[in-house]
Coordinates of C-alpha atoms and ligand atoms in Angstrom, one line a residue:
M333 CA -123.4 51.5 -8.8
R334 CA -126.5 53.4 -9.5
V335 CA -125.3 54.8 -12.9
N336 CA -124.2 51.4 -13.8
R337 CA -127.6 49.9 -13.0
R338 CA -129.4 52.5 -15.1
G339 CA -127.1 51.9 -18.0
M340 CA -127.8 48.2 -17.9
A341 CA -131.5 48.9 -17.6
M342 CA -131.5 50.9 -20.8
V343 CA -129.8 48.1 -22.7
A344 CA -132.2 45.6 -21.2
A345 CA -135.1 47.8 -22.0
L346 CA -134.1 48.1 -25.6
V347 CA -133.8 44.3 -25.8
S348 CA -137.2 43.8 -24.3
V349 CA -138.8 46.4 -26.6
L350 CA -137.8 44.1 -29.4
A351 CA -139.0 41.0 -27.6
C352 CA -142.5 42.1 -26.6
S353 CA -145.1 44.8 -26.7
P354 CA -146.5 45.3 -23.2
A355 CA -149.4 47.6 -22.4
D356 CA -147.5 50.5 -21.0
G357 CA -143.8 50.2 -21.6
P358 CA -141.3 47.4 -21.1
L359 CA -140.4 46.0 -17.7
P360 CA -136.7 46.5 -17.0
A361 CA -135.4 43.0 -17.1
D362 CA -132.1 43.6 -15.3
E363 CA -133.4 44.1 -11.7
A364 CA -132.3 41.1 -9.7
P365 CA -135.6 40.5 -8.0
A366 CA -134.4 40.0 -4.4
A367 CA -132.0 42.8 -4.5
A368 CA -134.2 45.3 -6.3
D369 CA -137.5 44.6 -4.5
R370 CA -138.2 42.4 -1.6
R371 CA -141.8 42.1 -2.9
A372 CA -140.7 40.4 -6.1
G373 CA -141.6 36.8 -6.5
A374 CA -138.6 34.5 -7.0
P375 CA -137.9 33.2 -10.5
G376 CA -137.7 29.6 -9.2
I377 CA -139.9 27.6 -6.8
G378 CA -136.9 26.4 -4.7
D379 CA -135.9 23.0 -6.2
P380 CA -132.1 23.3 -5.9
D381 CA -131.6 20.9 -8.8
F382 CA -133.8 22.9 -11.2
P383 CA -133.3 26.5 -9.8
K384 CA -135.4 28.2 -12.5
D385 CA -138.3 25.8 -12.7
G386 CA -141.5 27.0 -11.2
N387 CA -141.7 30.4 -9.4
G388 CA -142.0 31.8 -5.9
G389 CA -144.6 34.0 -4.3
Y390 CA -147.9 32.4 -5.3
D391 CA -149.8 29.2 -5.5
V392 CA -151.9 28.3 -8.5
A393 CA -155.4 26.9 -7.9
H394 CA -156.6 26.6 -11.5
Y395 CA -155.6 26.9 -15.1
D396 CA -158.1 27.8 -17.8
L397 CA -156.3 27.0 -21.1
V398 CA -157.7 28.1 -24.5
V399 CA -155.6 26.7 -27.3
D400 CA -156.1 26.9 -31.1
Y401 CA -153.8 24.8 -33.1
V402 CA -153.4 24.5 -36.9
P403 CA -151.1 21.5 -37.8
T404 CA -150.4 22.7 -41.3
T405 CA -148.9 25.9 -40.1
K406 CA -147.8 24.6 -36.7
R407 CA -149.2 27.8 -35.2
L408 CA -150.7 27.9 -31.7
T409 CA -152.8 30.8 -30.5
G410 CA -153.6 30.7 -26.8
V411 CA -155.1 32.4 -23.8
T412 CA -154.2 31.2 -20.4
T413 CA -156.1 32.4 -17.3
I414 CA -154.6 31.5 -14.0
K415 CA -156.3 31.7 -10.6
A416 CA -153.7 31.9 -7.9
T417 CA -153.1 33.1 -4.3
A418 CA -150.2 35.2 -3.3
T419 CA -147.9 33.7 -0.6
Q420 CA -146.1 37.1 0.0
D421 CA -146.7 40.7 -1.0
L422 CA -146.0 40.8 -4.8
S423 CA -144.9 43.8 -6.7
R424 CA -144.1 41.4 -9.6
F425 CA -144.0 37.6 -10.2
N426 CA -142.9 35.2 -12.8
L427 CA -144.4 32.5 -15.0
D428 CA -142.5 29.9 -17.0
L429 CA -142.9 30.2 -20.8
S430 CA -140.5 29.0 -23.5
G431 CA -140.6 30.7 -26.8
L432 CA -143.9 32.0 -28.2
D433 CA -144.9 35.6 -28.4
V434 CA -146.8 37.2 -25.5
R435 CA -149.3 39.8 -26.8
E436 CA -151.0 40.9 -23.6
V437 CA -151.0 40.3 -19.9
S438 CA -153.6 41.4 -17.4
V439 CA -153.9 40.9 -13.6
D440 CA -157.4 41.1 -12.2
G441 CA -158.6 42.6 -15.4
S442 CA -156.1 45.5 -15.5
P443 CA -153.3 45.6 -18.1
A444 CA -150.0 44.6 -16.6
R445 CA -146.4 45.3 -17.7
F446 CA -144.3 42.3 -18.6
G447 CA -140.9 41.2 -19.7
R448 CA -139.2 38.1 -21.1
Q449 CA -135.8 36.7 -20.1
G450 CA -135.0 33.2 -21.2
D451 CA -137.9 31.0 -20.1
E452 CA -139.1 33.5 -17.5
L453 CA -142.1 35.7 -18.1
T454 CA -142.1 38.5 -15.5
V455 CA -145.4 40.2 -14.8
R456 CA -145.7 43.5 -13.0
P457 CA -149.3 44.2 -12.0
A458 CA -150.5 47.8 -12.1
K459 CA -151.2 47.5 -8.4
A460 CA -149.1 45.2 -6.1
I461 CA -150.8 42.1 -4.8
A462 CA -151.1 41.6 -1.0
D463 CA -149.9 38.5 0.7
R464 CA -152.7 35.9 0.8
A465 CA -154.8 37.7 -1.7
G466 CA -156.4 35.8 -4.6
F467 CA -155.7 37.1 -8.1
T468 CA -156.3 36.2 -11.7
V469 CA -153.6 36.6 -14.4
R470 CA -154.5 36.3 -18.1
V471 CA -151.9 35.8 -20.8
A472 CA -152.7 36.1 -24.5
Y473 CA -149.9 34.6 -26.6
S474 CA -149.2 32.8 -29.9
G475 CA -146.4 31.3 -32.1
T476 CA -144.9 28.0 -33.1
P477 CA -144.2 25.9 -30.0
K478 CA -140.7 24.5 -29.9
P479 CA -140.3 21.3 -27.9
A480 CA -137.6 21.1 -25.2
K481 CA -134.5 19.0 -25.9
D482 CA -132.0 19.3 -23.2
S483 CA -132.5 17.7 -19.8
A484 CA -132.5 14.2 -18.5
N485 CA -131.7 11.8 -21.3
L486 CA -135.1 12.0 -22.9
G487 CA -134.7 13.5 -26.2
T488 CA -137.6 15.7 -27.2
Y489 CA -140.5 16.6 -24.9
G490 CA -143.2 19.2 -24.4
F491 CA -145.4 20.2 -27.4
V492 CA -144.1 18.1 -30.2
P493 CA -145.6 18.6 -33.7
T494 CA -146.6 15.4 -35.6
S495 CA -147.6 14.8 -39.2
D496 CA -151.3 15.3 -38.3
G497 CA -151.2 17.3 -35.0
A498 CA -149.2 17.3 -31.8
F499 CA -147.9 14.9 -29.3
V500 CA -147.9 16.6 -25.9
A501 CA -145.7 15.0 -23.1
S502 CA -144.0 17.4 -20.8
E503 CA -142.1 15.7 -18.0
P504 CA -140.1 17.2 -16.3
N505 CA -140.5 20.8 -17.4
G506 CA -142.0 21.0 -20.9
S507 CA -145.4 22.5 -20.1
K508 CA -143.8 25.9 -20.6
T509 CA -143.4 25.1 -24.3
W510 CA -147.1 25.5 -24.8
F511 CA -148.6 27.5 -22.0
P512 CA -147.4 30.0 -19.3
N513 CA -147.5 28.3 -15.9
N514 CA -145.8 27.5 -12.7
D515 CA -143.8 24.6 -14.2
H516 CA -142.9 22.5 -11.2
P517 CA -144.7 19.5 -9.6
S518 CA -144.8 21.2 -6.2
D519 CA -147.6 23.4 -7.3
K520 CA -150.6 21.3 -8.5
A521 CA -153.8 22.8 -9.8
T522 CA -157.1 21.9 -11.6
Y523 CA -157.5 22.5 -15.3
D524 CA -160.0 23.5 -17.9
F525 CA -159.1 23.0 -21.6
T526 CA -160.8 24.6 -24.6
I527 CA -158.9 23.3 -27.7
T528 CA -159.9 24.2 -31.2
V529 CA -158.5 22.2 -34.2
P530 CA -159.4 21.8 -37.9
T531 CA -162.6 19.7 -38.2
G532 CA -161.8 16.0 -38.6
L533 CA -159.1 16.1 -35.9
T534 CA -159.6 15.2 -32.3
A535 CA -158.0 17.0 -29.3
L536 CA -157.4 14.9 -26.2
A537 CA -156.7 16.6 -22.9
N538 CA -156.8 15.4 -19.3
G539 CA -160.0 14.5 -17.4
E540 CA -163.3 14.3 -19.1
L541 CA -165.1 16.0 -22.0
V542 CA -167.4 18.8 -21.0
G543 CA -170.3 18.6 -23.5
A544 CA -170.1 17.5 -27.1
P545 CA -167.4 18.9 -29.4
A546 CA -168.7 21.9 -31.3
T547 CA -168.0 22.3 -35.0
K548 CA -168.3 25.6 -36.8
G549 CA -166.6 27.2 -39.8
G550 CA -164.2 24.3 -40.4
T551 CA -163.0 24.0 -36.8
T552 CA -164.0 21.9 -33.9
T553 CA -163.7 22.8 -30.3
F554 CA -163.1 20.2 -27.5
R555 CA -163.6 21.1 -23.9
W556 CA -162.0 19.0 -21.2
R557 CA -161.9 19.3 -17.5
E558 CA -159.5 17.8 -15.0
R559 CA -161.1 18.4 -11.6
H560 CA -158.4 16.8 -9.5
P561 CA -155.1 18.5 -8.7
M562 CA -152.5 17.9 -11.4
A563 CA -148.8 18.6 -11.9
S564 CA -148.0 20.8 -14.9
Y565 CA -145.9 18.1 -16.5
L566 CA -149.0 15.8 -16.8
A567 CA -151.1 18.3 -18.7
T568 CA -151.7 17.3 -22.3
A569 CA -153.5 18.6 -25.4
T570 CA -152.5 15.7 -27.8
L571 CA -154.3 16.3 -31.1
G572 CA -154.6 14.8 -34.5
K573 CA -156.5 12.0 -36.3
F574 CA -157.7 9.5 -33.8
D575 CA -160.0 6.5 -33.6
L576 CA -161.8 6.3 -30.2
R577 CA -163.4 3.8 -28.0
H578 CA -165.2 4.8 -24.9
G579 CA -167.2 3.1 -22.1
A580 CA -166.4 2.0 -18.6
T581 CA -164.2 -0.5 -16.7
A582 CA -165.9 -3.5 -15.1
S583 CA -166.0 -1.6 -11.8
G584 CA -167.6 1.4 -13.5
I585 CA -164.7 3.9 -14.1
P586 CA -165.2 5.8 -17.4
N587 CA -162.6 4.6 -19.9
L588 CA -161.4 6.2 -23.1
A589 CA -158.9 4.7 -25.5
A590 CA -157.6 6.7 -28.6
T591 CA -155.3 5.5 -31.3
D592 CA -153.7 7.2 -34.3
P593 CA -155.1 5.5 -37.5
R594 CA -151.7 3.9 -37.9
F595 CA -152.3 2.0 -34.6
K596 CA -156.0 1.3 -35.2
S597 CA -155.4 -2.5 -34.6
S598 CA -154.2 -1.6 -31.0
L599 CA -157.4 0.2 -30.1
D600 CA -159.4 -2.6 -28.6
K601 CA -156.4 -4.1 -26.6
L602 CA -155.5 -0.6 -25.3
Y603 CA -159.1 -0.2 -24.2
T604 CA -159.6 -3.5 -22.5
T605 CA -156.1 -3.7 -20.9
S606 CA -156.3 -0.2 -19.5
A607 CA -159.7 -1.1 -18.0
E608 CA -158.4 -4.4 -16.5
V609 CA -155.3 -2.8 -15.1
T610 CA -157.1 0.2 -13.6
D611 CA -159.5 -2.1 -11.8
Y612 CA -156.7 -4.4 -10.6
W613 CA -154.6 -1.5 -9.3
S614 CA -157.6 -0.3 -7.4
T615 CA -157.6 -3.5 -5.4
I616 CA -153.9 -3.3 -4.7
F617 CA -153.2 0.5 -4.3
G618 CA -156.7 1.5 -3.1
P619 CA -159.5 3.5 -4.9
Y620 CA -158.6 4.9 -8.3
P621 CA -157.9 8.6 -7.6
F622 CA -159.4 10.2 -10.8
S623 CA -162.7 10.4 -12.6
S624 CA -161.7 8.5 -15.8
T625 CA -158.9 6.3 -17.2
G626 CA -157.7 5.2 -20.6
G627 CA -154.8 5.8 -22.9
V628 CA -153.7 7.4 -26.2
V629 CA -151.4 5.9 -28.9
D630 CA -150.0 8.6 -31.2
N631 CA -147.9 8.2 -34.4
Y632 CA -145.0 10.1 -33.0
S633 CA -142.1 7.7 -32.5
A634 CA -141.0 8.8 -29.1
G635 CA -140.4 5.2 -28.2
Y636 CA -141.6 6.0 -24.7
A637 CA -144.8 6.7 -22.8
L638 CA -145.9 9.3 -20.3
E639 CA -148.4 8.9 -17.5
N640 CA -150.4 12.0 -18.5
Q641 CA -153.2 12.2 -15.8
T642 CA -156.2 10.0 -16.8
K643 CA -154.7 9.5 -20.3
P644 CA -151.3 7.9 -20.5
L645 CA -149.7 8.7 -23.8
Y646 CA -147.8 6.0 -25.8
G647 CA -145.4 7.3 -28.5
G648 CA -145.4 5.4 -31.7
F649 CA -145.7 1.8 -30.6
D650 CA -148.3 -0.8 -29.7
P651 CA -148.2 -0.8 -25.9
D652 CA -148.2 -4.2 -24.1
D653 CA -149.8 -4.9 -20.8
T654 CA -146.5 -4.3 -18.9
I655 CA -146.1 -0.7 -20.0
I656 CA -149.9 -0.1 -19.5
A657 CA -149.5 -1.4 -16.0
H658 CA -146.5 1.0 -15.5
E659 CA -148.3 4.1 -16.7
L660 CA -151.5 3.4 -14.8
A661 CA -149.6 2.7 -11.6
H662 CA -148.3 6.3 -12.0
Q663 CA -151.9 7.5 -11.6
W664 CA -151.4 6.6 -7.9
F665 CA -147.7 7.1 -7.6
G666 CA -146.7 10.3 -9.3
N667 CA -150.0 11.8 -10.2
S668 CA -152.2 11.5 -7.1
L669 CA -149.1 11.4 -4.9
T670 CA -146.7 13.9 -6.4
I671 CA -143.1 14.6 -5.6
R672 CA -142.1 17.9 -4.1
R673 CA -138.5 17.7 -5.5
W674 CA -137.2 15.9 -8.6
K675 CA -134.6 14.2 -6.6
D676 CA -137.3 12.0 -5.2
L677 CA -138.3 10.7 -8.6
W678 CA -137.8 7.1 -7.5
L679 CA -141.1 7.5 -5.6
N680 CA -142.7 7.7 -9.1
E681 CA -140.5 5.4 -11.3
G682 CA -139.4 2.9 -8.7
F683 CA -143.0 2.3 -7.7
A684 CA -144.2 2.1 -11.4
T685 CA -141.4 -0.3 -12.2
Y686 CA -142.3 -2.5 -9.2
A687 CA -145.9 -2.4 -10.3
E688 CA -144.7 -4.0 -13.6
W689 CA -143.2 -6.9 -11.6
L690 CA -146.4 -7.2 -9.5
W691 CA -148.5 -7.3 -12.7
S692 CA -146.3 -10.1 -14.1
E693 CA -146.7 -12.0 -10.8
H694 CA -150.5 -11.4 -10.9
K695 CA -150.6 -12.8 -14.5
G696 CA -148.8 -16.0 -13.4
R697 CA -145.7 -15.0 -15.3
K698 CA -142.4 -14.2 -13.6
T699 CA -142.6 -13.4 -9.9
A700 CA -141.3 -10.1 -8.4
E701 CA -138.9 -12.3 -6.4
A702 CA -137.5 -13.9 -9.6
T703 CA -137.1 -10.5 -11.3
F704 CA -135.3 -9.1 -8.2
A705 CA -133.0 -12.2 -7.9
E706 CA -132.0 -11.9 -11.5
L707 CA -131.2 -8.2 -11.3
L708 CA -129.2 -8.7 -8.1
K709 CA -126.8 -10.9 -10.0
R710 CA -125.7 -8.0 -12.2
P711 CA -122.0 -7.5 -11.7
A712 CA -120.7 -5.0 -9.2
T713 CA -119.5 -2.9 -12.1
D714 CA -123.0 -2.4 -13.5
P715 CA -123.8 1.3 -13.7
M716 CA -127.0 0.7 -11.7
W717 CA -124.9 0.1 -8.6
T718 CA -123.0 3.3 -8.8
Y719 CA -126.1 5.5 -9.3
P720 CA -128.0 5.8 -6.0
P721 CA -131.7 6.0 -7.1
G722 CA -132.8 7.9 -4.0
R723 CA -131.2 11.1 -5.2
A724 CA -132.0 11.4 -8.9
K725 CA -129.4 13.6 -10.7
P726 CA -130.7 16.7 -12.6
D727 CA -128.6 16.0 -15.7
D728 CA -129.5 12.3 -15.7
L729 CA -133.0 12.3 -14.0
F730 CA -134.4 9.3 -15.7
N731 CA -131.4 7.0 -15.3
Q732 CA -132.4 3.3 -15.3
S733 CA -131.3 3.0 -11.7
V734 CA -134.2 5.3 -10.6
Y735 CA -136.5 2.8 -12.3
T736 CA -134.9 -0.6 -11.7
R737 CA -133.0 -0.2 -8.5
G738 CA -135.9 2.0 -7.2
G739 CA -138.2 -1.0 -7.9
M740 CA -135.7 -3.4 -6.2
T741 CA -135.7 -1.1 -3.1
L742 CA -139.4 -1.8 -2.7
H743 CA -138.9 -5.6 -3.1
A744 CA -136.1 -5.5 -0.5
L745 CA -138.5 -3.6 1.8
R746 CA -141.2 -6.2 1.1
G747 CA -138.8 -9.0 2.1
A748 CA -137.9 -7.1 5.3
I749 CA -141.4 -6.3 6.5
G750 CA -143.4 -9.2 5.0
D751 CA -146.3 -9.2 2.5
A752 CA -149.1 -8.2 4.8
T753 CA -147.4 -5.1 6.1
F754 CA -145.9 -4.2 2.7
F755 CA -149.3 -4.2 0.9
T756 CA -150.9 -2.3 3.8
L757 CA -148.1 0.2 3.4
L758 CA -148.8 0.7 -0.3
K759 CA -152.5 1.4 0.4
T760 CA -151.8 3.6 3.4
W761 CA -149.2 5.6 1.5
A762 CA -151.7 6.2 -1.3
A763 CA -154.5 7.1 1.0
D764 CA -152.6 9.3 3.4
H765 CA -151.3 11.5 0.6
R766 CA -154.1 11.3 -2.0
Y767 CA -153.9 14.4 -4.2
G768 CA -151.0 15.7 -2.2
H769 CA -147.2 15.9 -2.2
V770 CA -144.6 13.4 -0.9
T771 CA -141.0 13.0 0.0
T772 CA -138.7 10.0 0.5
D773 CA -138.4 10.7 4.2
E774 CA -142.2 10.5 4.6
F775 CA -142.2 7.1 2.9
I776 CA -139.4 5.8 5.1
D777 CA -141.1 7.1 8.2
L778 CA -144.4 5.4 7.3
A779 CA -142.7 2.1 6.5
Q780 CA -141.0 2.2 9.9
R781 CA -144.2 3.2 11.7
L782 CA -146.3 0.4 10.1
S783 CA -143.6 -2.3 10.5
G784 CA -142.3 -1.2 13.9
K785 CA -138.8 -1.8 12.4
D786 CA -135.7 0.4 12.1
L787 CA -135.3 0.4 8.3
T788 CA -132.6 3.1 8.1
A789 CA -129.9 0.7 7.0
L790 CA -132.0 -0.9 4.3
F791 CA -133.1 2.4 2.8
D792 CA -129.6 3.8 3.0
A793 CA -128.1 0.8 1.2
W794 CA -130.7 0.7 -1.5
L795 CA -131.4 4.4 -2.1
F796 CA -128.3 6.3 -1.2
Q797 CA -125.1 4.2 -1.5
P798 CA -123.1 4.1 -4.8
R799 CA -122.6 0.3 -4.6
R800 CA -124.5 -2.9 -4.7
P801 CA -126.3 -3.6 -1.4
T802 CA -125.3 -6.8 0.3
Ligands
LIG1089 N1 -142.4 9.1 -16.8 C1 -142.2 8.4 -18.1 C2 -142.3 6.9 -17.7 O1 -143.4 6.4 -17.6 C3 -140.9 8.7 -18.8 C4 -140.8 10.1 -19.2 C5 -140.2 11.1 -18.6 C6 -141.3 10.7 -20.4 N2 -140.3 12.3 -19.3 C7 -141.0 12.0 -20.4 C8 -142.1 10.2 -21.5 C9 -141.4 12.9 -21.4 C10 -142.5 11.1 -22.4 C11 -142.1 12.4 -22.4 O2 -141.4 6.3 -17.3
ZN1090 ZN1 -142.7 5.8 -15.4

């Protein structure tokens, strides 16, 4: 046993010597953390559907991201500083990072050993960290980010190079393609961004600008701060040529719209619709959770949008009010209230889809009831009826059922408990879990508590059965 382990350690050590140059020798990559050392942080945060996403043993409070990006060479140089608290004694812990070369890692200012294995960056501090202690880890890295391709019928996501910069949309686990982090929504944190690009380009991250952009020596540095907790998949550093319009919504929320020059004609509509929708949702879902709103249209033809916190990102199309209503509804459902496990994704997508129907109703177009009735007519063989939306599948996370049947679930609920209770429920749900985490069970419990009804059968039929509810 022992001899065997050492032999493997030597091979692994050779591999990691080639892969990285840590401060004082490579970290043996073979030690299965749990078996080798009870004080090792787990390589995953405990989402059974995504066993390697996120990490165990600590909780991040804040990310400070310094990113330099040169579109012509596609080269990124970064320094990520993470403030975290240990949730166990830690002899070592992991971060998620995909590709890119790590130059140096330190913990509390002292050089730390590190190793790479797949998308796991393992850090061994010079001195073990005690349970409940705060610590700071700093990672200096660089390279050409490679977007993620595999999971969840989405195509390419993460840090995606464009003709003039980068389109950064990372759901569900693409943040690790551009900075080392605890890449799972169950660990939210605040963020500072310092992004440097060639002068003439604009870098757009979450939250608000801190000071004016600073230009020197042909580069411009943009500093952004997101002071509300944010899931890693919502972090962005979308950059390139942009036209901007900023101001405030009618109710006074700072509003920033940005469009790639190819979509300049969309700028005013993006600005005014984002403002109108943000203010309207504030009356339906309760106070807007963040310090600014807006949207970004880039020239990368993703064909989809992502609800990046404070700055939804639209990929290569002129967004209409329906999709703007969807992405801004996510600021409440998904961003302020964040799922603990990906299987509960309908709490994001079902709600944002139902918001589209509410928006249409608000605008005097089709009612939510008419949309629901039409969808209910789909034949029993429609794939939506065999995919239960309450348990999103890891290899097909963004299945249309999670969106459409998820939205129908809310309409069926509305019918069962009545409009008054239903709209109180939406506001109470958003208020009770503001900036926090949520599960499907918590939503069902609240719906039952507020309505005084047993809704087990309704939720079971709509969320968990592989057939059309009757
Ligand atoms: N959450 C997005 C929506 O509004 C869809 C989505 C998931 C996405 N992953 C993405 C978009 C990655 C862009 C990139 O429905
Ligand atoms: Zn969505």
